[in-house]
């Protein structure tokens, strides 16, 4: 009898562990180049969100998979920002607001990445550039609900109305 109960329990657990869970809706963020953003800014001013990454960064890949592929993140970022993905070790020349940035051999990083992070390189780093403001770099992996706090702060212009500390205390995540 004991063996029968254990067999039944084992079978039941196996069935439930193999049952399909509803999949989270995946989305693909349409990343733009800096050149595209410069052209689009002529038509419509928006803040810029930059995903600063490297090819060897494991957490950058996790953030792509878990955060930027989240439908709510993708929809919101696409509607409020110009999203740009930049390899911090790229050898390509970048032009931003009329200034050219190149790869810095001594730092083994791109001068644009160094400028965006004020020399505090870390990967991944999410950088927000308000329409008429300076880059605000947020280092480290951000889950969708953590990114929500930031994208809604900058995406809705709250950075011009309220301190981040006050925003953070009052913010209620919906993602």
PDB file of N, CA and C in Angstrom, residues 26-94:
ATOM      1  N   UNK A  26       6.752  37.595 -25.474  1.00  0.00           N
ATOM      2  CA  UNK A  26       8.052  38.137 -25.856  1.00  0.00           C
ATOM      3  C   UNK A  26       7.855  39.200 -26.926  1.00  0.00           C
ATOM      4  N   UNK A  27       8.740  40.146 -26.913  1.00  0.00           N
ATOM      5  CA  UNK A  27       8.686  41.221 -27.894  1.00  0.00           C
ATOM      6  C   UNK A  27      10.109  41.504 -28.357  1.00  0.00           C
ATOM      7  N   UNK A  28      10.226  42.201 -29.450  1.00  0.00           N
ATOM      8  CA  UNK A  28      11.545  42.562 -29.946  1.00  0.00           C
ATOM      9  C   UNK A  28      11.611  44.075 -30.037  1.00  0.00           C
ATOM     10  N   UNK A  29      12.532  44.632 -29.289  1.00  0.00           N
ATOM     11  CA  UNK A  29      12.719  46.074 -29.311  1.00  0.00           C
ATOM     12  C   UNK A  29      13.437  46.448 -30.605  1.00  0.00           C
ATOM     13  N   UNK A  30      12.980  47.474 -31.265  1.00  0.00           N
ATOM     14  CA  UNK A  30      13.588  47.922 -32.508  1.00  0.00           C
ATOM     15  C   UNK A  30      14.687  48.936 -32.179  1.00  0.00           C
ATOM     16  N   UNK A  31      15.920  48.443 -32.068  1.00  0.00           N
ATOM     17  CA  UNK A  31      17.045  49.307 -31.727  1.00  0.00           C
ATOM     18  C   UNK A  31      17.414  50.176 -32.924  1.00  0.00           C
ATOM     19  N   UNK A  32      17.770  51.413 -32.659  1.00  0.00           N
ATOM     20  CA  UNK A  32      18.145  52.365 -33.700  1.00  0.00           C
ATOM     21  C   UNK A  32      19.636  52.657 -33.619  1.00  0.00           C
ATOM     22  N   UNK A  33      20.187  53.192 -34.692  1.00  0.00           N
ATOM     23  CA  UNK A  33      21.577  53.658 -34.668  1.00  0.00           C
ATOM     24  C   UNK A  33      21.574  55.118 -34.205  1.00  0.00           C
ATOM     25  N   UNK A  34      22.737  55.618 -33.806  1.00  0.00           N
ATOM     26  CA  UNK A  34      22.824  57.034 -33.420  1.00  0.00           C
ATOM     27  C   UNK A  34      22.478  57.938 -34.597  1.00  0.00           C
ATOM     28  N   UNK A  35      22.839  57.505 -35.800  1.00  0.00           N
ATOM     29  CA  UNK A  35      22.518  58.288 -36.998  1.00  0.00           C
ATOM     30  C   UNK A  35      21.001  58.386 -37.179  1.00  0.00           C
ATOM     31  N   UNK A  36      20.309  57.261 -36.979  1.00  0.00           N
ATOM     32  CA  UNK A  36      18.843  57.256 -37.078  1.00  0.00           C
ATOM     33  C   UNK A  36      18.226  58.189 -36.040  1.00  0.00           C
ATOM     34  N   UNK A  37      18.751  58.146 -34.830  1.00  0.00           N
ATOM     35  CA  UNK A  37      18.219  58.987 -33.751  1.00  0.00           C
ATOM     36  C   UNK A  37      18.415  60.460 -34.079  1.00  0.00           C
ATOM     37  N   UNK A  38      19.588  60.807 -34.580  1.00  0.00           N
ATOM     38  CA  UNK A  38      19.858  62.199 -34.946  1.00  0.00           C
ATOM     39  C   UNK A  38      18.849  62.676 -35.985  1.00  0.00           C
ATOM     40  N   UNK A  39      18.553  61.847 -36.978  1.00  0.00           N
ATOM     41  CA  UNK A  39      17.573  62.207 -38.011  1.00  0.00           C
ATOM     42  C   UNK A  39      16.167  62.294 -37.426  1.00  0.00           C
ATOM     43  N   UNK A  40      15.783  61.329 -36.593  1.00  0.00           N
ATOM     44  CA  UNK A  40      14.439  61.319 -36.002  1.00  0.00           C
ATOM     45  C   UNK A  40      14.225  62.498 -35.054  1.00  0.00           C
ATOM     46  N   UNK A  41      15.283  62.944 -34.393  1.00  0.00           N
ATOM     47  CA  UNK A  41      15.171  64.073 -33.461  1.00  0.00           C
ATOM     48  C   UNK A  41      14.794  65.371 -34.195  1.00  0.00           C
ATOM     49  N   UNK A  42      15.085  65.424 -35.499  1.00  0.00           N
ATOM     50  CA  UNK A  42      14.693  66.596 -36.286  1.00  0.00           C
ATOM     51  C   UNK A  42      13.172  66.672 -36.417  1.00  0.00           C
ATOM     52  N   UNK A  43      12.528  65.506 -36.453  1.00  0.00           N
ATOM     53  CA  UNK A  43      11.077  65.433 -36.606  1.00  0.00           C
ATOM     54  C   UNK A  43      10.350  65.496 -35.268  1.00  0.00           C
ATOM     55  N   UNK A  44      10.828  64.709 -34.302  1.00  0.00           N
ATOM     56  CA  UNK A  44      10.166  64.621 -32.998  1.00  0.00           C
ATOM     57  C   UNK A  44      11.212  64.433 -31.906  1.00  0.00           C
ATOM     58  N   UNK A  45      11.241  65.353 -30.968  1.00  0.00           N
ATOM     59  CA  UNK A  45      12.184  65.267 -29.846  1.00  0.00           C
ATOM     60  C   UNK A  45      11.671  64.247 -28.833  1.00  0.00           C
ATOM     61  N   UNK A  46      12.552  63.346 -28.440  1.00  0.00           N
ATOM     62  CA  UNK A  46      12.256  62.335 -27.418  1.00  0.00           C
ATOM     63  C   UNK A  46      13.538  62.081 -26.636  1.00  0.00           C
ATOM     64  N   UNK A  47      13.408  61.587 -25.407  1.00  0.00           N
ATOM     65  CA  UNK A  47      14.622  61.160 -24.712  1.00  0.00           C
ATOM     66  C   UNK A  47      15.194  59.913 -25.393  1.00  0.00           C
ATOM     67  N   UNK A  48      16.468  59.679 -25.149  1.00  0.00           N
ATOM     68  CA  UNK A  48      17.161  58.531 -25.733  1.00  0.00           C
ATOM     69  C   UNK A  48      17.484  57.545 -24.616  1.00  0.00           C
ATOM     70  N   UNK A  49      17.251  56.265 -24.879  1.00  0.00           N
ATOM     71  CA  UNK A  49      17.643  55.201 -23.959  1.00  0.00           C
ATOM     72  C   UNK A  49      18.745  54.417 -24.659  1.00  0.00           C
ATOM     73  N   UNK A  50      19.900  54.319 -24.005  1.00  0.00           N
ATOM     74  CA  UNK A  50      21.023  53.588 -24.580  1.00  0.00           C
ATOM     75  C   UNK A  50      21.337  52.372 -23.722  1.00  0.00           C
ATOM     76  N   UNK A  51      21.388  51.215 -24.377  1.00  0.00           N
ATOM     77  CA  UNK A  51      21.837  49.985 -23.729  1.00  0.00           C
ATOM     78  C   UNK A  51      23.314  49.851 -24.057  1.00  0.00           C
ATOM     79  N   UNK A  52      24.160  50.074 -23.058  1.00  0.00           N
ATOM     80  CA  UNK A  52      25.605  49.986 -23.219  1.00  0.00           C
ATOM     81  C   UNK A  52      26.042  48.579 -22.808  1.00  0.00           C
ATOM     82  N   UNK A  53      26.616  47.840 -23.739  1.00  0.00           N
ATOM     83  CA  UNK A  53      26.933  46.432 -23.512  1.00  0.00           C
ATOM     84  C   UNK A  53      28.302  46.090 -24.087  1.00  0.00           C
ATOM     85  N   UNK A  54      28.763  44.875 -23.834  1.00  0.00           N
ATOM     86  CA  UNK A  54      29.924  44.304 -24.516  1.00  0.00           C
ATOM     87  C   UNK A  54      29.546  42.886 -24.941  1.00  0.00           C
ATOM     88  N   UNK A  55      30.291  42.352 -25.896  1.00  0.00           N
ATOM     89  CA  UNK A  55      30.009  40.994 -26.382  1.00  0.00           C
ATOM     90  C   UNK A  55      30.243  39.932 -25.313  1.00  0.00           C
ATOM     91  N   UNK A  56      31.187  40.165 -24.412  1.00  0.00           N
ATOM     92  CA  UNK A  56      31.548  39.160 -23.406  1.00  0.00           C
ATOM     93  C   UNK A  56      30.721  39.263 -22.123  1.00  0.00           C
ATOM     94  N   UNK A  57      29.854  40.235 -22.011  1.00  0.00           N
ATOM     95  CA  UNK A  57      29.100  40.491 -20.778  1.00  0.00           C
ATOM     96  C   UNK A  57      27.902  39.544 -20.653  1.00  0.00           C
ATOM     97  N   UNK A  58      27.957  38.643 -19.687  1.00  0.00           N
ATOM     98  CA  UNK A  58      26.869  37.694 -19.462  1.00  0.00           C
ATOM     99  C   UNK A  58      25.580  38.356 -19.016  1.00  0.00           C
ATOM    100  N   UNK A  59      25.671  39.325 -18.102  1.00  0.00           N
ATOM    101  CA  UNK A  59      24.463  40.004 -17.615  1.00  0.00           C
ATOM    102  C   UNK A  59      23.809  40.852 -18.704  1.00  0.00           C
ATOM    103  N   UNK A  60      24.605  41.298 -19.685  1.00  0.00           N
ATOM    104  CA  UNK A  60      24.035  42.035 -20.823  1.00  0.00           C
ATOM    105  C   UNK A  60      23.098  41.116 -21.611  1.00  0.00           C
ATOM    106  N   UNK A  61      23.524  39.872 -21.791  1.00  0.00           N
ATOM    107  CA  UNK A  61      22.701  38.895 -22.515  1.00  0.00           C
ATOM    108  C   UNK A  61      21.433  38.549 -21.725  1.00  0.00           C
ATOM    109  N   UNK A  62      21.572  38.454 -20.401  1.00  0.00           N
ATOM    110  CA  UNK A  62      20.409  38.175 -19.555  1.00  0.00           C
ATOM    111  C   UNK A  62      19.423  39.342 -19.641  1.00  0.00           C
ATOM    112  N   UNK A  63      19.945  40.563 -19.639  1.00  0.00           N
ATOM    113  CA  UNK A  63      19.061  41.731 -19.722  1.00  0.00           C
ATOM    114  C   UNK A  63      18.337  41.774 -21.065  1.00  0.00           C
ATOM    115  N   UNK A  64      19.032  41.403 -22.143  1.00  0.00           N
ATOM    116  CA  UNK A  64      18.374  41.317 -23.455  1.00  0.00           C
ATOM    117  C   UNK A  64      17.231  40.312 -23.412  1.00  0.00           C
ATOM    118  N   UNK A  65      17.509  39.156 -22.834  1.00  0.00           N
ATOM    119  CA  UNK A  65      16.544  38.058 -22.822  1.00  0.00           C
ATOM    120  C   UNK A  65      15.370  38.315 -21.874  1.00  0.00           C
ATOM    121  N   UNK A  66      15.643  38.845 -20.689  1.00  0.00           N
ATOM    122  CA  UNK A  66      14.592  38.969 -19.673  1.00  0.00           C
ATOM    123  C   UNK A  66      13.932  40.345 -19.621  1.00  0.00           C
ATOM    124  N   UNK A  67      14.681  41.387 -19.937  1.00  0.00           N
ATOM    125  CA  UNK A  67      14.135  42.735 -19.772  1.00  0.00           C
ATOM    126  C   UNK A  67      13.707  43.337 -21.101  1.00  0.00           C
ATOM    127  N   UNK A  68      14.638  43.444 -22.039  1.00  0.00           N
ATOM    128  CA  UNK A  68      14.309  44.108 -23.297  1.00  0.00           C
ATOM    129  C   UNK A  68      13.370  43.295 -24.179  1.00  0.00           C
ATOM    130  N   UNK A  69      13.235  41.998 -23.924  1.00  0.00           N
ATOM    131  CA  UNK A  69      12.281  41.198 -24.702  1.00  0.00           C
ATOM    132  C   UNK A  69      10.909  41.147 -24.032  1.00  0.00           C
ATOM    133  N   UNK A  70      10.761  41.790 -22.881  1.00  0.00           N
ATOM    134  CA  UNK A  70       9.471  41.879 -22.190  1.00  0.00           C
ATOM    135  C   UNK A  70       8.553  42.812 -22.982  1.00  0.00           C
ATOM    136  N   UNK A  71       7.343  42.378 -23.268  1.00  0.00           N
ATOM    137  CA  UNK A  71       6.416  43.157 -24.104  1.00  0.00           C
ATOM    138  C   UNK A  71       6.117  44.531 -23.520  1.00  0.00           C
ATOM    139  N   UNK A  72       5.894  44.614 -22.221  1.00  0.00           N
ATOM    140  CA  UNK A  72       5.585  45.912 -21.607  1.00  0.00           C
ATOM    141  C   UNK A  72       6.772  46.863 -21.726  1.00  0.00           C
ATOM    142  N   UNK A  73       7.966  46.351 -21.505  1.00  0.00           N
ATOM    143  CA  UNK A  73       9.177  47.163 -21.642  1.00  0.00           C
ATOM    144  C   UNK A  73       9.313  47.631 -23.080  1.00  0.00           C
ATOM    145  N   UNK A  74       9.225  46.690 -24.012  1.00  0.00           N
ATOM    146  CA  UNK A  74       9.390  47.004 -25.425  1.00  0.00           C
ATOM    147  C   UNK A  74       8.366  48.034 -25.905  1.00  0.00           C
ATOM    148  N   UNK A  75       7.101  47.826 -25.569  1.00  0.00           N
ATOM    149  CA  UNK A  75       6.047  48.756 -25.994  1.00  0.00           C
ATOM    150  C   UNK A  75       6.274  50.150 -25.422  1.00  0.00           C
ATOM    151  N   UNK A  76       6.598  50.225 -24.143  1.00  0.00           N
ATOM    152  CA  UNK A  76       6.766  51.529 -23.500  1.00  0.00           C
ATOM    153  C   UNK A  76       7.999  52.250 -24.048  1.00  0.00           C
ATOM    154  N   UNK A  77       9.120  51.534 -24.113  1.00  0.00           N
ATOM    155  CA  UNK A  77      10.356  52.156 -24.595  1.00  0.00           C
ATOM    156  C   UNK A  77      10.178  52.636 -26.031  1.00  0.00           C
ATOM    157  N   UNK A  78       9.541  51.834 -26.864  1.00  0.00           N
ATOM    158  CA  UNK A  78       9.321  52.210 -28.261  1.00  0.00           C
ATOM    159  C   UNK A  78       8.442  53.453 -28.383  1.00  0.00           C
ATOM    160  N   UNK A  79       7.464  53.601 -27.493  1.00  0.00           N
ATOM    161  CA  UNK A  79       6.541  54.735 -27.594  1.00  0.00           C
ATOM    162  C   UNK A  79       7.099  56.028 -27.002  1.00  0.00           C
ATOM    163  N   UNK A  80       8.049  55.938 -26.083  1.00  0.00           N
ATOM    164  CA  UNK A  80       8.514  57.138 -25.369  1.00  0.00           C
ATOM    165  C   UNK A  80       9.964  57.528 -25.633  1.00  0.00           C
ATOM    166  N   UNK A  81      10.771  56.608 -26.151  1.00  0.00           N
ATOM    167  CA  UNK A  81      12.208  56.840 -26.310  1.00  0.00           C
ATOM    168  C   UNK A  81      12.669  56.505 -27.714  1.00  0.00           C
ATOM    169  N   UNK A  82      13.887  56.947 -28.005  1.00  0.00           N
ATOM    170  CA  UNK A  82      14.629  56.428 -29.136  1.00  0.00           C
ATOM    171  C   UNK A  82      15.643  55.457 -28.529  1.00  0.00           C
ATOM    172  N   UNK A  83      15.424  54.146 -28.695  1.00  0.00           N
ATOM    173  CA  UNK A  83      16.331  53.163 -28.099  1.00  0.00           C
ATOM    174  C   UNK A  83      17.553  52.882 -28.986  1.00  0.00           C
ATOM    175  N   UNK A  84      18.726  52.889 -28.361  1.00  0.00           N
ATOM    176  CA  UNK A  84      19.980  52.654 -29.068  1.00  0.00           C
ATOM    177  C   UNK A  84      20.778  51.599 -28.301  1.00  0.00           C
ATOM    178  N   UNK A  85      21.364  50.684 -29.024  1.00  0.00           N
ATOM    179  CA  UNK A  85      22.203  49.636 -28.426  1.00  0.00           C
ATOM    180  C   UNK A  85      23.631  49.908 -28.885  1.00  0.00           C
ATOM    181  N   UNK A  86      24.552  50.074 -27.924  1.00  0.00           N
ATOM    182  CA  UNK A  86      25.926  50.415 -28.278  1.00  0.00           C
ATOM    183  C   UNK A  86      26.905  49.452 -27.616  1.00  0.00           C
ATOM    184  N   UNK A  87      27.769  48.870 -28.448  1.00  0.00           N
ATOM    185  CA  UNK A  87      28.860  48.035 -27.954  1.00  0.00           C
ATOM    186  C   UNK A  87      29.946  48.983 -27.444  1.00  0.00           C
ATOM    187  N   UNK A  88      30.230  48.933 -26.158  1.00  0.00           N
ATOM    188  CA  UNK A  88      31.194  49.844 -25.531  1.00  0.00           C
ATOM    189  C   UNK A  88      32.623  49.603 -26.007  1.00  0.00           C
ATOM    190  N   UNK A  89      32.850  48.504 -26.721  1.00  0.00           N
ATOM    191  CA  UNK A  89      34.181  48.210 -27.240  1.00  0.00           C
ATOM    192  C   UNK A  89      34.228  48.276 -28.769  1.00  0.00           C
ATOM    193  N   UNK A  90      33.236  48.923 -29.351  1.00  0.00           N
ATOM    194  CA  UNK A  90      33.159  49.052 -30.802  1.00  0.00           C
ATOM    195  C   UNK A  90      34.325  49.887 -31.328  1.00  0.00           C
ATOM    196  N   UNK A  91      34.799  49.518 -32.503  1.00  0.00           N
ATOM    197  CA  UNK A  91      35.882  50.275 -33.157  1.00  0.00           C
ATOM    198  C   UNK A  91      35.310  51.343 -34.099  1.00  0.00           C
ATOM    199  N   UNK A  92      34.002  51.382 -34.218  1.00  0.00           N
ATOM    200  CA  UNK A  92      33.311  52.307 -35.118  1.00  0.00           C
ATOM    201  C   UNK A  92      33.360  53.737 -34.553  1.00  0.00           C
ATOM    202  N   UNK A  93      33.380  54.719 -35.432  1.00  0.00           N
ATOM    203  CA  UNK A  93      33.306  56.119 -35.013  1.00  0.00           C
ATOM    204  C   UNK A  93      31.840  56.488 -34.831  1.00  0.00           C
ATOM    205  N   UNK A  94      31.524  57.085 -33.683  1.00  0.00           N
ATOM    206  CA  UNK A  94      30.166  57.550 -33.412  1.00  0.00           C
ATOM    207  C   UNK A  94      30.159  59.070 -33.425  1.00  0.00           C
TER     208      UNK A  94
END
